[in-house]
Each structure stands twice: as C-alpha cells, then as structure tokens.
Coordinates of C-alpha atoms and ligand atoms in Angstrom, one line a residue:
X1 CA 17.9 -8.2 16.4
X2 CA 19.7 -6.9 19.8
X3 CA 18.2 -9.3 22.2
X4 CA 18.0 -6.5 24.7
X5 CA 20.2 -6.9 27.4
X6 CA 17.5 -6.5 30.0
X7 CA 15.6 -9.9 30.1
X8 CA 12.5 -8.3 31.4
X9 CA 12.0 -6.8 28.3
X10 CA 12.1 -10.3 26.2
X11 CA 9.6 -11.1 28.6
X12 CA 7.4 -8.3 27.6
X13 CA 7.4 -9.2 24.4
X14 CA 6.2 -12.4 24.4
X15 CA 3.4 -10.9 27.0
X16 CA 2.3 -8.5 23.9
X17 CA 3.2 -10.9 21.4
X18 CA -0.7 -10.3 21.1
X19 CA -0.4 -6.6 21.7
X20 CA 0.1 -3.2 19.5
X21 CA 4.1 -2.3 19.3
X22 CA 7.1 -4.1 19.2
X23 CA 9.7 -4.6 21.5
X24 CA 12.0 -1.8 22.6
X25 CA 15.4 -1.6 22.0
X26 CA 18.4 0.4 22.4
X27 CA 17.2 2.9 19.6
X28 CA 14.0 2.8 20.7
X29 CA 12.8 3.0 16.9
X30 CA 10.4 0.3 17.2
X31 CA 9.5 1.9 20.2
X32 CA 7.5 4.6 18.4
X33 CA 5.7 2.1 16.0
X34 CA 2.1 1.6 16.4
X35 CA 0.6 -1.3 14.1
X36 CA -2.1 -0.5 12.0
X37 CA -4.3 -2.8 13.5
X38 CA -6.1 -3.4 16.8
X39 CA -5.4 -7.3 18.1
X40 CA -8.9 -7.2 19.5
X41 CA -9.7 -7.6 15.9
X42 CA -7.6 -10.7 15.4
X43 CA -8.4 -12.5 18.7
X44 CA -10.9 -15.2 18.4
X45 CA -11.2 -19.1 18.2
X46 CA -10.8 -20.9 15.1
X47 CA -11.5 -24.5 15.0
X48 CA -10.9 -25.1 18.3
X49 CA -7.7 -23.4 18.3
X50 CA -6.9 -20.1 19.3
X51 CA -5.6 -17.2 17.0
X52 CA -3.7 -14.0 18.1
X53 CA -1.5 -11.1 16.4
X54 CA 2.1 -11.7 17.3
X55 CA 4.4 -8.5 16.3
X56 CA 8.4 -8.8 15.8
X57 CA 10.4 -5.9 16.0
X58 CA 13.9 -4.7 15.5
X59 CA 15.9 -1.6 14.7
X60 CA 14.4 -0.9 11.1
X61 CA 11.8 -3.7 11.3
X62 CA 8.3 -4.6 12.4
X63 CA 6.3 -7.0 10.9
X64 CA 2.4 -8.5 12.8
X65 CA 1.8 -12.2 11.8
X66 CA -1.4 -13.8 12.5
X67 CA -1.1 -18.1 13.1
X68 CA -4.4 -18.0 10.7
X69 CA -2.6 -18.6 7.6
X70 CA 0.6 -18.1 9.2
X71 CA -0.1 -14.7 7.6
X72 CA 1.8 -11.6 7.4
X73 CA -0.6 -8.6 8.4
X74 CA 1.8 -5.7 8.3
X75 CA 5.0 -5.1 8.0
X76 CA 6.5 -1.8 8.8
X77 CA 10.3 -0.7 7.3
X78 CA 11.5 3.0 7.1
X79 CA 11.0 5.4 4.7
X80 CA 13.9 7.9 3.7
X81 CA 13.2 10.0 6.3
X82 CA 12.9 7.3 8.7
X83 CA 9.9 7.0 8.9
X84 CA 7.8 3.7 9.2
X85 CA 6.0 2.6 6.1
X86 CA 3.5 -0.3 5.9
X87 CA 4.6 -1.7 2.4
X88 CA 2.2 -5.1 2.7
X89 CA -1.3 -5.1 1.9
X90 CA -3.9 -6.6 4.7
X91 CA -7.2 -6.5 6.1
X92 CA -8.0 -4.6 8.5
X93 CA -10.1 -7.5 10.7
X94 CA -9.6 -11.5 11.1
X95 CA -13.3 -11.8 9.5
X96 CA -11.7 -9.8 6.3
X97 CA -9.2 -12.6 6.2
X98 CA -11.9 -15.8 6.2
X99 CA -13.8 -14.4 3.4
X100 CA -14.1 -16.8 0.4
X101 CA -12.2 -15.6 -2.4
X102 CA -9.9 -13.4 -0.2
X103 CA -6.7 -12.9 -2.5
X104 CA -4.0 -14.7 0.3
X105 CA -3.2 -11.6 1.5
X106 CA 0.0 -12.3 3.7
X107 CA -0.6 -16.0 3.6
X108 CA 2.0 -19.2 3.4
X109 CA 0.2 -21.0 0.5
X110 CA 0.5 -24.9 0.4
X111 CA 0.3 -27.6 0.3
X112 CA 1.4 -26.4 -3.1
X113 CA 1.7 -23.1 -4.0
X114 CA 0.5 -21.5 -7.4
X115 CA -0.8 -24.1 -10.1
X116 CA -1.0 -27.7 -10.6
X117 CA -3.0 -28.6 -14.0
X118 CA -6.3 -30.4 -13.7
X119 CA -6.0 -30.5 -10.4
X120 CA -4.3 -34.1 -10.9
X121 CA -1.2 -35.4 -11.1
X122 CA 0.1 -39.4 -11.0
X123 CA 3.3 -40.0 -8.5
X124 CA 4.8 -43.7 -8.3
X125 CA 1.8 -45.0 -10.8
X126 CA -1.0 -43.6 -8.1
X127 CA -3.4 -40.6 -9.6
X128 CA -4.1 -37.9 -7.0
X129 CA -7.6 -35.5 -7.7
X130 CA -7.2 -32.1 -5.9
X131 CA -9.9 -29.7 -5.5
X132 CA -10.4 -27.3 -8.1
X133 CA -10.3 -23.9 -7.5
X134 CA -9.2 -21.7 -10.1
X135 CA -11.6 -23.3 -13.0
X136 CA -10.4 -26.3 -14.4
X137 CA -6.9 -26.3 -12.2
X138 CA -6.0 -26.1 -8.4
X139 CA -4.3 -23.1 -7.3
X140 CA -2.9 -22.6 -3.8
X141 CA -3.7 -26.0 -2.1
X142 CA -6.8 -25.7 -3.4
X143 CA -9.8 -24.6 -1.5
X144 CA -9.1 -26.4 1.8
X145 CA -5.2 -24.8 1.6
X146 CA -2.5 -23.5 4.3
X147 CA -3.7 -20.1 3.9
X148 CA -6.7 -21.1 5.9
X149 CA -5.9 -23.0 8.3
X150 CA -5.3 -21.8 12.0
X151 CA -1.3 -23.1 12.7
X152 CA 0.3 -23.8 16.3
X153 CA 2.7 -21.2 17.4
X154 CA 5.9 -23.3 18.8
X155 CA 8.1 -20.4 19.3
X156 CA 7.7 -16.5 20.0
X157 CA 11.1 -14.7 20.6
X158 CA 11.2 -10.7 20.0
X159 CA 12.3 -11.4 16.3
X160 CA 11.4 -15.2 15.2
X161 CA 8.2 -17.0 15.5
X162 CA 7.4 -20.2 14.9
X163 CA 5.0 -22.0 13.1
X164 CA 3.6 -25.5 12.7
X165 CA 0.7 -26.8 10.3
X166 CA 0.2 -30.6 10.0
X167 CA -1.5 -31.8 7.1
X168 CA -3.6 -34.9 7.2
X169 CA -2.8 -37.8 4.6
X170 CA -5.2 -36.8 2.1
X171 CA -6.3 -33.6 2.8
X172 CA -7.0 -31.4 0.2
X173 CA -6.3 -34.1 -1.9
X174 CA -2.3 -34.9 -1.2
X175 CA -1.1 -37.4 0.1
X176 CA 0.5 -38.2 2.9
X177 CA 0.5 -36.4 6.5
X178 CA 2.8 -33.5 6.1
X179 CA 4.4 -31.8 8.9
X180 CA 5.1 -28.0 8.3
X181 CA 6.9 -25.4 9.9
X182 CA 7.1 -22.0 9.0
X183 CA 9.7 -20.0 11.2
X184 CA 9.7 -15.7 10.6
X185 CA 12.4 -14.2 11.7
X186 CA 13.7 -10.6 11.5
X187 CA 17.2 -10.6 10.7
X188 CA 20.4 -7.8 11.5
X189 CA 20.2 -6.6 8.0
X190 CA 17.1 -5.4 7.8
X191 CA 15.4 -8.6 6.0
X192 CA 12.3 -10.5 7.2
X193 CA 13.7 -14.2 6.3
X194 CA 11.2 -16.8 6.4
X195 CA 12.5 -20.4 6.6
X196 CA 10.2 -23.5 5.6
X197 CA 10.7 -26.7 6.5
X198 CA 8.3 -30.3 5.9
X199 CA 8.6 -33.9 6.3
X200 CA 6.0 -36.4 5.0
X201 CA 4.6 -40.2 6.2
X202 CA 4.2 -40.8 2.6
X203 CA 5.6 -39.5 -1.3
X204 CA 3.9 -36.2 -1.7
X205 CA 4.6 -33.3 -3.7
X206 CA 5.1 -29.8 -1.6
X207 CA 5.7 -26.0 -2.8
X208 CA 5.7 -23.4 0.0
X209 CA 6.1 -19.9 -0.6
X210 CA 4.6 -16.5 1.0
X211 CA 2.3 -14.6 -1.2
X212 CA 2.3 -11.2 0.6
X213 CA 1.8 -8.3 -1.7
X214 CA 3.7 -5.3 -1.2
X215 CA 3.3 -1.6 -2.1
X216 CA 6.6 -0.1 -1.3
X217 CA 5.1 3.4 -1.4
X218 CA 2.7 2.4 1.3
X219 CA -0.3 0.1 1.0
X220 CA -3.2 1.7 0.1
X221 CA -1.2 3.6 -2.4
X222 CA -3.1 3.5 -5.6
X223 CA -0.8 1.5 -8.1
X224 CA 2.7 -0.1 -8.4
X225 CA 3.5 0.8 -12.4
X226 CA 5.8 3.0 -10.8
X227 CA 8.1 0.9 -9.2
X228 CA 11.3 0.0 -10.7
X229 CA 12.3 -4.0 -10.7
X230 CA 15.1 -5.8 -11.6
X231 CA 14.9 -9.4 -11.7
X232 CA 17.9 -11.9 -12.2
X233 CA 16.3 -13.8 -15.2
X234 CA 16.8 -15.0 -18.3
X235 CA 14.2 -17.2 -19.2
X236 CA 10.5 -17.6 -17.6
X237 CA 7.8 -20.0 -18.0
X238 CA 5.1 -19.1 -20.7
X239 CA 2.0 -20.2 -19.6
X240 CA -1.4 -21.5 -21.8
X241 CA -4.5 -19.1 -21.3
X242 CA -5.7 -21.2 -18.2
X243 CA -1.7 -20.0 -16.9
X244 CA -0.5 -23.3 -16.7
X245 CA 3.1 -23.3 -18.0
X246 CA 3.6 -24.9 -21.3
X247 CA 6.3 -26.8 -20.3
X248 CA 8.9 -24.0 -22.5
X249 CA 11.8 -22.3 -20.8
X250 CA 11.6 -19.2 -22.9
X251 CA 14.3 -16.3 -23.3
X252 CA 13.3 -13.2 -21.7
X253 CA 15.6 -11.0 -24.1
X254 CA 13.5 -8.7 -26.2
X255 CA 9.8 -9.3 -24.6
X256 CA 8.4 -7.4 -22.1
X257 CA 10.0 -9.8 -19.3
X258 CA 13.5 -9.0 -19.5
X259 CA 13.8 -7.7 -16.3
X260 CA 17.6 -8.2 -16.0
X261 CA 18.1 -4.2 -16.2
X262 CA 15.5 -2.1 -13.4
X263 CA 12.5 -1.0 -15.3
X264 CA 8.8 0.4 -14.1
X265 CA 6.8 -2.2 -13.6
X266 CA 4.1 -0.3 -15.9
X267 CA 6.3 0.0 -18.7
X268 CA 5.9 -2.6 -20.9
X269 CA 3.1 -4.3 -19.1
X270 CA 0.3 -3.2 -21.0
X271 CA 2.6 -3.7 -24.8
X272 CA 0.5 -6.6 -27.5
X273 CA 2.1 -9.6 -25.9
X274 CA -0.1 -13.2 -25.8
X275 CA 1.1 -13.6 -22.5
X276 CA 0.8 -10.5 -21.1
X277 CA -2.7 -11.0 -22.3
X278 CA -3.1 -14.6 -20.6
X279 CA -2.3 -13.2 -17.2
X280 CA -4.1 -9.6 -17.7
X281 CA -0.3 -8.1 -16.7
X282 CA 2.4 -10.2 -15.1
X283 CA 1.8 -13.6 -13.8
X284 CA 4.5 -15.4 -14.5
X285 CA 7.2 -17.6 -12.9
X286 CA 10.7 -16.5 -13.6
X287 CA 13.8 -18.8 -14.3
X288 CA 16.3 -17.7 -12.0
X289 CA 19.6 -17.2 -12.5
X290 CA 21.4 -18.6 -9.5
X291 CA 23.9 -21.0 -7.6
X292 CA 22.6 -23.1 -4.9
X293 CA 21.8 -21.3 -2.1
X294 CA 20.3 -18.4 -0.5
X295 CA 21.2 -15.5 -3.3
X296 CA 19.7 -12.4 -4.3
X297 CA 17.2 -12.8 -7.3
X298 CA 15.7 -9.5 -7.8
X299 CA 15.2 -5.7 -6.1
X300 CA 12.5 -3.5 -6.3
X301 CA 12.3 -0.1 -5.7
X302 CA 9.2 2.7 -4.4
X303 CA 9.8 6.3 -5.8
X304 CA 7.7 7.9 -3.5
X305 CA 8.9 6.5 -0.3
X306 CA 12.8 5.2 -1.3
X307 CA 12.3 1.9 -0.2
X308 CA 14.3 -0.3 -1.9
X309 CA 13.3 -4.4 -1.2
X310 CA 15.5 -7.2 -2.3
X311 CA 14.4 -10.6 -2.4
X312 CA 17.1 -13.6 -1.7
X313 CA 15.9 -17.0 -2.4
X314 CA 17.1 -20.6 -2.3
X315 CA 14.2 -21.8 -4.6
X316 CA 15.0 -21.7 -8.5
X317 CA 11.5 -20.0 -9.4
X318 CA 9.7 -16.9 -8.6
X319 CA 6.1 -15.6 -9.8
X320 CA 6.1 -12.3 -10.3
X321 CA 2.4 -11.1 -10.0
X322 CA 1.3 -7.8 -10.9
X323 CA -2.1 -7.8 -9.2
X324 CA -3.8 -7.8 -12.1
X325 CA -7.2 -9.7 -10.6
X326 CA -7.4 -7.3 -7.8
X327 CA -10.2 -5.1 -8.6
X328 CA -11.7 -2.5 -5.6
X329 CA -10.6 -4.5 -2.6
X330 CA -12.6 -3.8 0.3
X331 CA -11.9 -4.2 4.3
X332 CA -8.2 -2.9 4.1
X333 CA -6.1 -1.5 7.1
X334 CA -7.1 1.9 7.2
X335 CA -10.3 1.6 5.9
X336 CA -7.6 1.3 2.3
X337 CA -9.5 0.1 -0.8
X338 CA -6.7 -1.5 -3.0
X339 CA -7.5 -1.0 -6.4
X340 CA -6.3 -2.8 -9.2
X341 CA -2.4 -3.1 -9.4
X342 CA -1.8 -1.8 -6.1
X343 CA 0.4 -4.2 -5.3
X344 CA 2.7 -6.9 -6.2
X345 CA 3.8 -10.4 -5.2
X346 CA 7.6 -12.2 -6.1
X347 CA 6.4 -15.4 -4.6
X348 CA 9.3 -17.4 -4.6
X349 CA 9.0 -21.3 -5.6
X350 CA 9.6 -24.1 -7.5
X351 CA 7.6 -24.1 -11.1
X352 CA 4.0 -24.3 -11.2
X353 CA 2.9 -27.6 -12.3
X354 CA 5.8 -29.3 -11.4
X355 CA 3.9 -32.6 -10.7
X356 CA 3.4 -32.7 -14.0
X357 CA 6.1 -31.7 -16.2
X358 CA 9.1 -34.1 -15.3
X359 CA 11.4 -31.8 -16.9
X360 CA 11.4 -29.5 -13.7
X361 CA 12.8 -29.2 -10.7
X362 CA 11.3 -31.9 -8.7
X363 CA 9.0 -30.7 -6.1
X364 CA 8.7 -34.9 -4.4
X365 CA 9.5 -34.8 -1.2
X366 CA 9.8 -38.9 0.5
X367 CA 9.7 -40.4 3.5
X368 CA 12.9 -39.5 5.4
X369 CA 13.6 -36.8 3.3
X370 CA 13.3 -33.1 5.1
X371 CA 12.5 -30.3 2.5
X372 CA 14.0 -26.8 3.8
X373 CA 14.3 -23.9 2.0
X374 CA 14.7 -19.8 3.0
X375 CA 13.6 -16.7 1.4
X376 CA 14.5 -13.4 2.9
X377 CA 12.8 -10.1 2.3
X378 CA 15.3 -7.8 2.7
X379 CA 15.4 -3.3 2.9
X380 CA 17.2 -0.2 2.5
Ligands
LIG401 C1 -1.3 -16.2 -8.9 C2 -2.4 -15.3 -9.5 C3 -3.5 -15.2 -8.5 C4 -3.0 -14.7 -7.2 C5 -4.0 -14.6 -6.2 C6 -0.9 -15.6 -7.6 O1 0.1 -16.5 -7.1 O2 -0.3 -16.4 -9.8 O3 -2.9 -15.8 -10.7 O4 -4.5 -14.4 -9.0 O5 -2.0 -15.6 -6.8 O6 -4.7 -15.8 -6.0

C-alpha cells in the first residue's frame, strides 16, 4: 500500500475505519469503491464489547473486516476491465452473521479449524471432551468457536488491522488460555495476507485458518463448476463418511482430485467416487507440495470476470470445499441468495484431526512456544 504522503489522509482512515470507502490514494481507484454494505448495519455491542466495519484499501484492493469473527465481509479486486468485483460471499447485516448454523462466512475459525474426531483427543496422558457440533465430531472450535466471538482491534492502519482473541483455559473445551492475533493486511502485490500468531499458558492444540468463500465471478453468482483450479498436490487425505481423515495419504493421480493441471471445478466433481460421495462434492484436505515457507499452493480462475486468485501458504494442508452443504442461503449482500455451490473455500491448515493421528504434522503448540504462520490471498 502507498501510505499516502499526506498524513491527514491516514488519519481519515482510521476516522472511517467504520465508514463506507477506503482510503484514497494516488490513483484514486479505491477512491470510487463503495462497499456493499451499510456499517450502520454492523455497529452494535456484543458482549460488552463493541463491534464496527473496518475497510482496507489499496490500489487494486479493498477488503471490510468485521472484529465479530474477525470476519472478512467483502472484498473487492478488479475485474478485466477494471472494474471492482466482490468475489467473497457475506451477509448483508451483523444479525445475518449471529445466526446459528451460519456457514462461517468470512470467519477465522479456531480454536481448531475443520475436524477433530469425537470431539476428544488425549495430549500428555490428559483426555480433553470438546463440544460436538457436526454430529458425532467437533468442527470449527466447536459451538462456542473464534468465528463467534467479538475480538479486540489493536491496530488499524489504511492496509493492516489487527486482531486479538484470548481464549480462556478451557473454553470450548481446550486447554489452556490461548492468546491469538490475527493481523490482515493488504499487501503491494495485490494479495490480502493474513498472518496468525498464538501463545498458550498451557499444552494445547491450535489450527487457524480463514474460511471465506469466494466466487470469483462475483458473489451472488449462481455456481463455481466453472472455475478453473490448479492445486499443487499430490496426495490428499481420504476421509470416512463422518469426513474424518482415515489416517491414508492417498495419490491424487487418476481420481477426480488431481488438480496438479487447471481443471473446472465441475468436471469431475459429480464422477462415482466414495469420496466424492462422503463430502457431497469436494471436501477434502490436500497434501501440499511445498518447501518451508510461504509458497504458492494453488490458483483459481473466474471466466466471467478474469480474476485469477492464487493462494500462498506456509501451512502443509489446505481443504478445498466446494460448497456443497450450502443450499438457498438467505440474508446475502445485495439481497444475494447463494445457492448451492456458489462458492468455494481453500482454507489453508494443518490436517484435520491432527490431535489424533500422530502421524501428522503436529498441531501442539507449548508453553514458550509462539505458533505463526501466513497465508496470502493474492490477484490478477
Ligand atoms: C468443512 C465443510 C463444512 C464447511 C462449513 C468446511 O471447512 O470442511 O464440511 O460444511 O466448512 O462449515
């Protein structure tokens, strides 16, 4: 981002860091960008603490983040033309976003993201119950997870905010008190890098990721089968019908996961595959194939619109979900319904269940230890 060279306007934007347009700048792009939503909608108490719509804004970028959830609410990149495209999916009001069973639109989902089986899991000889809320296993936290809680705002520049959840010891079910931060920030290359970072009081297990879903023809577009991904993996997880991994690092080569070449999401997705059938499309954590480090891990592209979204990643996992449970979604920006497979989500991550299959990557962070990882979002 240009950190404008007049001060005064730095200033404005942290003024209508809960306003409607971002930040001016020498191009004056984001200038011209109205978000699709009105922050009187946002704006309320939750919990004691308030909640506001903070908007970032660069030359190609402008993305609204609300500190309920830490949630990404839109996120606006140029089309071909040049012309600014909401690719997330979001509601269109803060009530929309409280709803039980809301589908974590935009949200940072912890204290561990996707599945742990059970809901249980035993670290240094100690069993831990979690709340179930995906039938018999905990998805997301669980009920009481990040997605819903309201989180302090530490820093708001014109292209970074900062976030800061702490957990209690035992909340949800984990233990130990876990102090997260979540920092957003738009970088000079047209990504949206999000940087997570969490220290503990106590052995816990932690798995942060971001589970926006995108639409790269536009949310509220009607379907995603037509985008073309490419994913740099050759093995995923198979999962058991309840999508718990089996524990098997399988090839991708000749199923309908080998995404190494770009292919329409809809190709194959529908083909007779058992696992395919287990998670009613895609729902599946990819192996990736990576050095340490932030690297690219996969690219996705939106005929309609030209947008072309990479993802770079530190973590050695992504899901790749197809929204395949989303069925009629009411309350979107726009007065949008978001039909089934409207959208999909690469939430990056270590491997779901993690606490319980020893032969992944370890997802225990200890006292002393700091867990910090980046994932960057990034368009042409
Ligand atoms: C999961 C899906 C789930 C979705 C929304 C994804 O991370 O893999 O199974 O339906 O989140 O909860």
């Amino acid at each position: 981002m240009k950190i404008n060279k007049h001060s005064w306007t730095i200033v404005a934007m942290v003024a209508i860091s809960t306003g409607t347009v971002g930040c001016s700048n020498s191009t004056g792009r984001a200038d011209s960008v109205q978000i699709p939503v009105s922050p009187a909608d946002f704006e309320t108490t939750v919990d004691g603490v308030p909640v506001k719509l903070y908007t970032l804004s660069n030359d190609e970028l402008t993305v609204t983040i609300t500190n309920y959830g830490a949630r990404i609410v839109s996120l606006q990149v140029p089309d071909r033309q040049g012309k600014p495209v909401d690719v997330v999916l979001g509601y269109r009001d803060l009530s929309h976003y409280r709803q039980e069973g809301e589908a974590y639109f935009g949200a940072i989902v912890g204290r561990y993201g996707n599945r742990i089986a059970g809901g249980r899991f035993s670290l240094d000889g100690q069993v831990y119950q979690l709340e179930l809320n995906d039938g018999p296993n905990t998805l997301h936290g669980g009920k009481n997870g990040f997605s819903g809680k309201v989180w302090e705002v530490q820093q708001a520049t014109a292209d970074s905010l900062v976030l800061r959840y702490i957990a209690d010891d035992g909340e949800a079910g984990f233990p130990g008190r876990l102090e997260a931060t979540v920092t957003y920030r738009l970088t000079t290359d047209n990504g949206l890098a999000i940087r997570y970072r969490a220290t503990t009081d106590k052995p816990t297990v932690v798995n942060l990721t971001n589970h926006a879903y995108f639409n790269l023809n536009g949310a509220g577009d009607p379907t995603i089968l037509d985008h073309t991904l490419m994913i740099h993996a050759d093995d995923y997880s198979p999962v058991n019908e309840t999508l718990i991994p089996t524990g098997e690092i399988a090839g991708v080569s000749g199923t309908p996961f080998d995404f190494r070449e770009p292919k329409a999401i809809g190709a194959r997705i529908d083909a007779a595959n058992e696992q395919l059938k287990y998670g009613q499309g895609y729902d599946h954590n990819f192996v990736l194939r990576k050095s340490p480090g932030l690297q690219p891990v996969a690219m996705v592209t939106g005929p309609k619109t030209g947008i072309v979204m990479e993802v770079l990643t530190e973590e050695p996992g992504m899901q790749f979900y197809s929204g395949n449970f989303m069925d009629e979604v009411q309350g979107g920006k726009g007065d949008h319904i978001y039909h089934h497979r409207s959208a999909f989500c690469l939430e990056t991550q270590h491997f779901p269940d993690s606490p319980n299959q020893p032969q992944f990557p370890s997802t225990v962070l200890r006292p002393g230890e700091v867990y910090q990882t980046e994932t960057v979002y990034r368009f042409r």
